Amino acid sequence: MRLIPAKTTAALAAGLAAIAVLYLSASALVAKPSTPLSGPTETRVSVVPITFDRDDPTKTRFGKLIYRGGLNLFARSVHFGGYSAMALDPTGTTLLALSDAGSWMRATLEYDGSRLASLSNVMLGPILDKDGSPLRSEAEQDAEGMALLSSNTNSGSALVSFERDHRIMRYPFTPDRFGPPNGTIPLPKAARAMNANQGLEAVATIRSGRMEGTVVALPEYLRDRAGNLIGWLIGGPSPGAITIRRLGGFDITDAAGLPDGGLLLLERRFRYSEGVKMRIRRISPADLKPGKLITGETLLETDDLLNIDNMEAIAVHRAQDGTTVLTLMSDDNFSAFQRSLIMQFTLP
């Protein structure tokens, strides 16, 4: 066992205490917009490139993933931030993201080779209610997950999961409009047990194989008697409840379908004493069936000694060379102490 010098231990303790103070104080500096956007608005986003390992910028291998680059995003609009759901087109160049404050963002991702370089053509707009007006109440605005029903991020339709007012709605969208919704996905009776702020955090669709088209709905934190996480397969050939083994106190923040018919889970753990942690798990197509306790394969698990924040959104696309690219975004909670990050990894 390696002994840690007293000075180092004290420094670590001071660092953890500082993190706790920042997160405790953040609620006092949250600037969540009080009124929704009235319509689509062009917005300029500035970026600062980030490495995943601050101490070793040359390092690219993390867990079972390869880091492709990332950006810290800045914009003057009060409506920029809170991104909890996202999707990319098959080329990985057009981004559609949803904020938990009831707005959407569309942008073009610019690359330097395979590395993210900037965002251009950024447009923000309101998520619309059934009557065509912007969502207004905080309970209705809290979008947390999105699954495209077509591969186009400019025009098409998507399923959107909301917590607080728990629901999954089908939204048609165009380049300058998101909604009104034109359908809903019925939730199982067990969904009534979800807490207000720990409800439907993720929605995804199975993209191929026997379960193609099945909707996967996952609460952030709904447990069975053994402490494992409960979710649902909706529609498809084998609908029903699924159980995901809860590992290390992590909770689900998003999910995305894989090209092979499997699923990616993005998970988070936060404690004031240790800061924030992130994990990505891969679930094989064979494991996606009711009644099975699913563990999956951990692709990456890290704490905030590496360059993460409150990572809440994940999307998958295939690069031109055939590699599977994972894109992640963070929810800054509209807090001065947190960041809007976007980063990409590949599966070797």
Tab-separated table of C-alpha atoms in Angstrom:
chain	number	residue	atom	x	y	z
A	1	MET	CA	0.000	0.000	0.000
A	2	ARG	CA	1.339	3.413	-0.959
A	3	LEU	CA	1.242	5.972	1.846
A	4	ILE	CA	0.109	9.473	0.946
A	5	PRO	CA	2.102	12.334	2.503
A	6	ALA	CA	0.223	14.422	5.038
A	7	LYS	CA	0.509	17.569	2.914
A	8	THR	CA	-0.992	15.756	-0.064
A	9	THR	CA	-3.830	14.402	2.074
A	10	ALA	CA	-4.564	17.878	3.377
A	11	ALA	CA	-4.564	19.300	-0.129
A	12	LEU	CA	-6.979	16.624	-1.320
A	13	ALA	CA	-9.277	17.283	1.623
A	14	ALA	CA	-9.184	21.012	0.928
A	15	GLY	CA	-9.977	20.389	-2.732
A	16	LEU	CA	-12.972	18.206	-1.900
A	17	ALA	CA	-14.205	20.785	0.573
A	18	ALA	CA	-13.930	23.477	-2.089
A	19	ILE	CA	-15.942	21.354	-4.520
A	20	ALA	CA	-18.656	20.898	-1.913
A	21	VAL	CA	-18.790	24.642	-1.239
A	22	LEU	CA	-19.061	25.383	-4.962
A	23	TYR	CA	-21.922	22.951	-5.506
A	24	LEU	CA	-23.727	24.092	-2.366
A	25	SER	CA	-23.332	27.715	-3.429
A	26	ALA	CA	-24.296	27.080	-7.048
A	27	SER	CA	-28.012	27.174	-6.341
A	28	ALA	CA	-27.648	30.797	-5.326
A	29	LEU	CA	-26.112	31.667	-8.696
A	30	VAL	CA	-28.434	29.708	-10.988
A	31	ALA	CA	-29.744	31.920	-13.777
A	32	LYS	CA	-32.329	29.645	-15.364
A	33	PRO	CA	-34.361	31.762	-17.791
A	34	SER	CA	-37.603	32.997	-16.276
A	35	THR	CA	-39.384	33.345	-19.613
A	36	PRO	CA	-39.186	31.085	-22.681
A	37	LEU	CA	-37.864	32.074	-26.072
A	38	SER	CA	-40.600	33.508	-28.278
A	39	GLY	CA	-39.150	31.991	-31.460
A	40	PRO	CA	-35.942	30.834	-33.171
A	41	THR	CA	-32.915	33.030	-32.497
A	42	GLU	CA	-29.422	32.958	-33.976
A	43	THR	CA	-26.726	32.731	-31.315
A	44	ARG	CA	-22.964	32.946	-31.464
A	45	VAL	CA	-21.111	30.263	-29.515
A	46	SER	CA	-17.443	30.655	-28.601
A	47	VAL	CA	-15.340	27.596	-27.824
A	48	VAL	CA	-12.191	26.651	-25.948
A	49	PRO	CA	-10.653	23.259	-26.841
A	50	ILE	CA	-10.238	20.871	-23.917
A	51	THR	CA	-8.147	17.793	-23.279
A	52	PHE	CA	-9.636	14.970	-21.263
A	53	ASP	CA	-6.555	14.591	-19.063
A	54	ARG	CA	-5.476	18.068	-17.994
A	55	ASP	CA	-2.050	16.813	-16.872
A	56	ASP	CA	-1.295	14.786	-20.004
A	57	PRO	CA	-2.782	16.367	-23.160
A	58	THR	CA	-1.213	13.640	-25.313
A	59	LYS	CA	-3.148	10.838	-23.639
A	60	THR	CA	-6.086	9.555	-25.692
A	61	ARG	CA	-6.903	6.093	-24.299
A	62	PHE	CA	-9.347	6.121	-21.397
A	63	GLY	CA	-10.901	2.862	-20.288
A	64	LYS	CA	-11.981	1.139	-23.496
A	65	LEU	CA	-12.522	4.397	-25.407
A	66	ILE	CA	-10.338	6.712	-27.493
A	67	TYR	CA	-10.709	10.456	-26.898
A	68	ARG	CA	-11.242	12.482	-30.099
A	69	GLY	CA	-11.439	15.958	-28.604
A	70	GLY	CA	-13.806	18.320	-26.879
A	71	LEU	CA	-14.883	21.917	-26.413
A	72	ASN	CA	-15.966	24.186	-23.601
A	73	LEU	CA	-18.907	26.215	-24.963
A	74	PHE	CA	-19.785	29.834	-24.191
A	75	ALA	CA	-22.697	32.014	-25.336
A	76	ARG	CA	-24.194	35.275	-24.076
A	77	SER	CA	-27.785	34.117	-24.375
A	78	VAL	CA	-29.487	33.375	-21.049
A	79	HIS	CA	-31.225	30.500	-22.831
A	80	PHE	CA	-27.960	28.749	-23.662
A	81	GLY	CA	-27.297	25.848	-21.264
A	82	GLY	CA	-28.980	23.055	-19.381
A	83	TYR	CA	-28.447	20.536	-22.207
A	84	SER	CA	-29.734	17.137	-21.136
A	85	ALA	CA	-30.544	15.426	-24.449
A	86	MET	CA	-28.982	15.395	-27.890
A	87	ALA	CA	-28.847	13.725	-31.286
A	88	LEU	CA	-26.517	13.877	-34.285
A	89	ASP	CA	-27.141	13.166	-37.954
A	90	PRO	CA	-25.375	10.129	-39.510
A	91	THR	CA	-22.431	12.296	-40.628
A	92	GLY	CA	-21.888	13.729	-37.136
A	93	THR	CA	-22.063	17.308	-38.437
A	94	THR	CA	-25.531	18.513	-37.391
A	95	LEU	CA	-26.365	18.635	-33.691
A	96	LEU	CA	-29.833	18.881	-32.176
A	97	ALA	CA	-29.892	19.334	-28.387
A	98	LEU	CA	-32.649	19.937	-25.830
A	99	SER	CA	-32.377	22.000	-22.664
A	100	ASP	CA	-34.224	21.193	-19.462
A	101	ALA	CA	-35.382	24.821	-19.518
A	102	GLY	CA	-37.690	24.146	-22.473
A	103	SER	CA	-35.557	25.126	-25.462
A	104	TRP	CA	-33.718	23.470	-28.359
A	105	MET	CA	-30.386	24.154	-30.010
A	106	ARG	CA	-29.362	23.250	-33.557
A	107	ALA	CA	-25.752	23.701	-34.679
A	108	THR	CA	-23.201	22.591	-37.215
A	109	LEU	CA	-20.197	20.775	-35.749
A	110	GLU	CA	-16.952	21.843	-37.403
A	111	TYR	CA	-13.979	19.460	-37.396
A	112	ASP	CA	-10.228	19.780	-37.828
A	113	GLY	CA	-9.644	16.343	-39.288
A	114	SER	CA	-11.474	14.101	-36.821
A	115	ARG	CA	-11.175	16.517	-33.889
A	116	LEU	CA	-14.003	18.853	-32.861
A	117	ALA	CA	-13.043	22.441	-33.681
A	118	SER	CA	-16.090	24.724	-33.322
A	119	LEU	CA	-19.856	25.191	-33.571
A	120	SER	CA	-21.422	27.302	-36.305
A	121	ASN	CA	-24.929	28.151	-37.541
A	122	VAL	CA	-26.191	27.991	-33.954
A	123	MET	CA	-29.936	28.481	-33.549
A	124	LEU	CA	-31.942	28.429	-30.306
A	125	GLY	CA	-35.709	28.106	-30.081
A	126	PRO	CA	-38.574	27.118	-27.759
A	127	ILE	CA	-40.030	23.632	-27.355
A	128	LEU	CA	-43.703	24.096	-28.171
A	129	ASP	CA	-46.736	22.989	-26.185
A	130	LYS	CA	-49.807	21.308	-27.685
A	131	ASP	CA	-51.363	24.695	-28.467
A	132	GLY	CA	-48.279	25.882	-30.338
A	133	SER	CA	-47.063	28.244	-27.606
A	134	PRO	CA	-43.705	27.752	-25.810
A	135	LEU	CA	-43.689	25.488	-22.762
A	136	ARG	CA	-43.847	27.800	-19.749
A	137	SER	CA	-43.994	25.971	-16.437
A	138	GLU	CA	-40.781	24.437	-15.087
A	139	ALA	CA	-42.532	21.092	-14.617
A	140	GLU	CA	-43.498	20.984	-18.294
A	141	GLN	CA	-40.150	22.272	-19.628
A	142	ASP	CA	-37.899	19.649	-18.043
A	143	ALA	CA	-36.832	17.702	-21.149
A	144	GLU	CA	-34.259	15.045	-20.254
A	145	GLY	CA	-34.055	12.534	-23.115
A	146	MET	CA	-34.511	12.429	-26.887
A	147	ALA	CA	-34.555	9.684	-29.520
A	148	LEU	CA	-34.821	10.478	-33.216
A	149	LEU	CA	-37.435	8.511	-35.164
A	150	SER	CA	-35.521	9.301	-38.356
A	151	SER	CA	-31.844	9.984	-38.951
A	152	ASN	CA	-32.385	13.595	-40.010
A	153	THR	CA	-31.686	16.260	-37.366
A	154	ASN	CA	-33.073	19.107	-39.531
A	155	SER	CA	-36.576	17.829	-40.228
A	156	GLY	CA	-38.324	14.775	-38.871
A	157	SER	CA	-39.708	13.636	-35.547
A	158	ALA	CA	-38.338	12.614	-32.184
A	159	LEU	CA	-39.471	11.119	-28.902
A	160	VAL	CA	-38.784	13.379	-25.924
A	161	SER	CA	-38.905	12.270	-22.285
A	162	PHE	CA	-39.738	14.742	-19.531
A	163	GLU	CA	-39.433	14.427	-15.779
A	164	ARG	CA	-41.422	16.253	-13.079
A	165	ASP	CA	-44.458	16.093	-15.392
A	166	HIS	CA	-43.509	12.545	-16.427
A	167	ARG	CA	-44.290	11.843	-20.084
A	168	ILE	CA	-42.857	10.782	-23.445
A	169	MET	CA	-44.117	12.905	-26.327
A	170	ARG	CA	-43.614	12.648	-30.084
A	171	TYR	CA	-42.404	15.937	-31.558
A	172	PRO	CA	-42.241	16.787	-35.259
A	173	PHE	CA	-39.553	19.365	-36.011
A	174	THR	CA	-38.199	21.531	-38.816
A	175	PRO	CA	-35.052	23.701	-39.028
A	176	ASP	CA	-36.783	26.540	-37.130
A	177	ARG	CA	-39.505	24.801	-35.106
A	178	PHE	CA	-39.769	22.013	-32.518
A	179	GLY	CA	-43.367	20.889	-32.025
A	180	PRO	CA	-46.192	21.074	-31.175
A	181	PRO	CA	-46.281	17.389	-30.140
A	182	ASN	CA	-48.535	15.111	-32.147
A	183	GLY	CA	-48.565	11.984	-30.002
A	184	THR	CA	-47.604	10.353	-26.745
A	185	ILE	CA	-46.082	7.047	-25.637
A	186	PRO	CA	-48.165	5.459	-22.843
A	187	LEU	CA	-46.142	4.688	-19.723
A	188	PRO	CA	-46.558	1.533	-17.624
A	189	LYS	CA	-48.401	1.792	-14.319
A	190	ALA	CA	-45.126	1.308	-12.421
A	191	ALA	CA	-43.991	4.725	-13.702
A	192	ARG	CA	-46.343	6.326	-11.188
A	193	ALA	CA	-43.788	5.527	-8.477
A	194	MET	CA	-41.184	7.904	-9.968
A	195	ASN	CA	-40.125	10.887	-7.859
A	196	ALA	CA	-40.666	14.360	-9.298
A	197	ASN	CA	-36.989	15.138	-9.948
A	198	GLN	CA	-35.765	11.574	-10.550
A	199	GLY	CA	-38.124	10.553	-13.293
A	200	LEU	CA	-37.742	9.815	-17.009
A	201	GLU	CA	-34.113	10.701	-17.636
A	202	ALA	CA	-33.529	8.749	-20.844
A	203	VAL	CA	-35.384	7.532	-23.897
A	204	ALA	CA	-33.792	5.598	-26.757
A	205	THR	CA	-34.809	3.332	-29.612
A	206	ILE	CA	-33.287	0.003	-30.600
A	207	ARG	CA	-31.754	0.596	-34.031
A	208	SER	CA	-31.441	-2.905	-35.502
A	209	GLY	CA	-31.941	-6.617	-34.892
A	210	ARG	CA	-34.859	-8.500	-33.399
A	211	MET	CA	-35.842	-5.581	-31.131
A	212	GLU	CA	-35.595	-2.864	-33.796
A	213	GLY	CA	-37.997	-0.014	-33.139
A	214	THR	CA	-38.481	-0.852	-29.449
A	215	VAL	CA	-38.538	2.216	-27.208
A	216	VAL	CA	-36.359	2.062	-24.083
A	217	ALA	CA	-37.505	4.346	-21.236
A	218	LEU	CA	-35.234	4.743	-18.205
A	219	PRO	CA	-35.864	6.753	-15.030
A	220	GLU	CA	-32.900	8.356	-13.319
A	221	TYR	CA	-33.606	6.583	-10.050
A	222	LEU	CA	-36.371	3.998	-9.650
A	223	ARG	CA	-35.244	0.896	-7.778
A	224	ASP	CA	-36.584	-2.561	-7.064
A	225	ARG	CA	-36.361	-4.201	-3.633
A	226	ALA	CA	-32.794	-5.333	-4.338
A	227	GLY	CA	-31.708	-1.768	-5.118
A	228	ASN	CA	-31.353	-2.236	-8.875
A	229	LEU	CA	-32.624	0.264	-11.451
A	230	ILE	CA	-35.954	-0.301	-13.212
A	231	GLY	CA	-36.709	0.641	-16.823
A	232	TRP	CA	-39.077	-0.441	-19.579
A	233	LEU	CA	-39.099	-1.803	-23.108
A	234	ILE	CA	-42.130	-0.276	-24.836
A	235	GLY	CA	-43.543	-1.677	-28.058
A	236	GLY	CA	-41.608	-4.113	-30.217
A	237	PRO	CA	-41.756	-7.911	-29.952
A	238	SER	CA	-40.904	-8.211	-26.239
A	239	PRO	CA	-42.242	-5.292	-24.186
A	240	GLY	CA	-41.926	-5.285	-20.421
A	241	ALA	CA	-39.849	-4.165	-17.458
A	242	ILE	CA	-36.070	-4.495	-17.417
A	243	THR	CA	-33.746	-4.320	-14.442
A	244	ILE	CA	-30.273	-2.795	-14.595
A	245	ARG	CA	-27.769	-3.627	-11.885
A	246	ARG	CA	-26.969	-0.444	-9.946
A	247	LEU	CA	-23.209	-0.294	-9.577
A	248	GLY	CA	-21.358	1.985	-7.177
A	249	GLY	CA	-24.238	4.343	-6.491
A	250	PHE	CA	-24.448	5.646	-10.079
A	251	ASP	CA	-27.761	6.769	-11.594
A	252	ILE	CA	-28.803	6.965	-15.255
A	253	THR	CA	-28.620	10.310	-17.070
A	254	ASP	CA	-29.066	9.259	-20.716
A	255	ALA	CA	-29.053	6.359	-23.184
A	256	ALA	CA	-28.464	5.871	-26.899
A	257	GLY	CA	-29.078	3.017	-29.302
A	258	LEU	CA	-26.026	1.392	-30.934
A	259	PRO	CA	-25.811	0.354	-34.591
A	260	ASP	CA	-25.674	-3.338	-33.583
A	261	GLY	CA	-28.993	-3.174	-31.705
A	262	GLY	CA	-27.393	-2.699	-28.304
A	263	LEU	CA	-27.593	0.258	-25.938
A	264	LEU	CA	-25.243	2.736	-24.280
A	265	LEU	CA	-25.953	4.045	-20.781
A	266	LEU	CA	-24.536	7.321	-19.498
A	267	GLU	CA	-24.450	7.392	-15.699
A	268	ARG	CA	-23.548	9.884	-12.974
A	269	ARG	CA	-22.676	9.820	-9.300
A	270	PHE	CA	-22.424	12.971	-7.206
A	271	ARG	CA	-21.459	13.311	-3.560
A	272	TYR	CA	-20.428	16.551	-1.855
A	273	SER	CA	-17.490	14.696	-0.308
A	274	GLU	CA	-16.083	13.426	-3.619
A	275	GLY	CA	-17.416	15.576	-6.458
A	276	VAL	CA	-18.975	14.223	-9.646
A	277	LYS	CA	-18.263	10.957	-11.449
A	278	MET	CA	-19.256	9.621	-14.867
A	279	ARG	CA	-19.635	6.143	-16.312
A	280	ILE	CA	-20.517	4.739	-19.753
A	281	ARG	CA	-21.868	1.187	-19.976
A	282	ARG	CA	-22.601	-0.889	-23.072
A	283	ILE	CA	-25.519	-3.336	-23.064
A	284	SER	CA	-25.526	-6.081	-25.671
A	285	PRO	CA	-28.616	-6.794	-27.813
A	286	ALA	CA	-28.964	-10.229	-26.171
A	287	ASP	CA	-29.371	-8.634	-22.726
A	288	LEU	CA	-32.270	-6.398	-23.734
A	289	LYS	CA	-35.181	-8.552	-22.685
A	290	PRO	CA	-37.730	-8.412	-19.869
A	291	GLY	CA	-36.945	-10.235	-16.657
A	292	LYS	CA	-33.163	-10.230	-17.083
A	293	LEU	CA	-30.883	-8.507	-14.561
A	294	ILE	CA	-28.590	-6.505	-16.847
A	295	THR	CA	-25.021	-5.610	-15.877
A	296	GLY	CA	-23.439	-4.702	-19.191
A	297	GLU	CA	-19.831	-3.776	-19.915
A	298	THR	CA	-18.172	-0.693	-18.424
A	299	LEU	CA	-16.433	1.241	-21.199
A	300	LEU	CA	-15.306	4.189	-19.103
A	301	GLU	CA	-15.602	5.288	-15.492
A	302	THR	CA	-13.956	8.422	-14.173
A	303	ASP	CA	-14.180	11.197	-11.617
A	304	ASP	CA	-13.595	14.915	-12.030
A	305	LEU	CA	-9.833	14.590	-11.826
A	306	LEU	CA	-10.380	14.179	-15.560
A	307	ASN	CA	-12.143	16.893	-17.549
A	308	ILE	CA	-15.830	16.166	-16.956
A	309	ASP	CA	-18.758	18.112	-15.570
A	310	ASN	CA	-22.401	17.132	-15.088
A	311	MET	CA	-22.503	14.834	-18.129
A	312	GLU	CA	-26.150	14.294	-19.074
A	313	ALA	CA	-26.454	13.665	-22.821
A	314	ILE	CA	-25.049	11.025	-25.171
A	315	ALA	CA	-25.437	10.333	-28.902
A	316	VAL	CA	-23.912	7.825	-31.332
A	317	HIS	CA	-23.004	8.021	-35.013
A	318	ARG	CA	-20.722	6.214	-37.458
A	319	ALA	CA	-17.697	8.117	-38.801
A	320	GLN	CA	-16.649	7.904	-42.450
A	321	ASP	CA	-13.987	5.332	-41.552
A	322	GLY	CA	-16.641	3.094	-39.964
A	323	THR	CA	-15.742	3.742	-36.331
A	324	THR	CA	-18.507	4.266	-33.769
A	325	VAL	CA	-18.345	7.788	-32.310
A	326	LEU	CA	-19.814	8.706	-28.922
A	327	THR	CA	-20.676	12.371	-28.364
A	328	LEU	CA	-21.340	13.645	-24.831
A	329	MET	CA	-22.688	16.950	-23.525
A	330	SER	CA	-22.915	18.367	-20.023
A	331	ASP	CA	-25.763	20.178	-18.314
A	332	ASP	CA	-24.374	23.312	-16.651
A	333	ASN	CA	-27.576	23.821	-14.636
A	334	PHE	CA	-27.296	27.498	-15.696
A	335	SER	CA	-24.758	27.820	-12.884
A	336	ALA	CA	-21.686	30.048	-12.817
A	337	PHE	CA	-19.739	27.139	-11.317
A	338	GLN	CA	-20.455	24.610	-14.065
A	339	ARG	CA	-19.683	24.293	-17.773
A	340	SER	CA	-21.342	23.342	-21.041
A	341	LEU	CA	-18.966	20.756	-22.495
A	342	ILE	CA	-19.136	18.679	-25.645
A	343	MET	CA	-16.671	15.840	-26.227
A	344	GLN	CA	-16.245	12.796	-28.441
A	345	PHE	CA	-14.819	9.294	-28.017
A	346	THR	CA	-14.557	6.328	-30.351
A	347	LEU	CA	-15.048	2.643	-29.727
A	348	PRO	CA	-11.865	0.920	-30.979
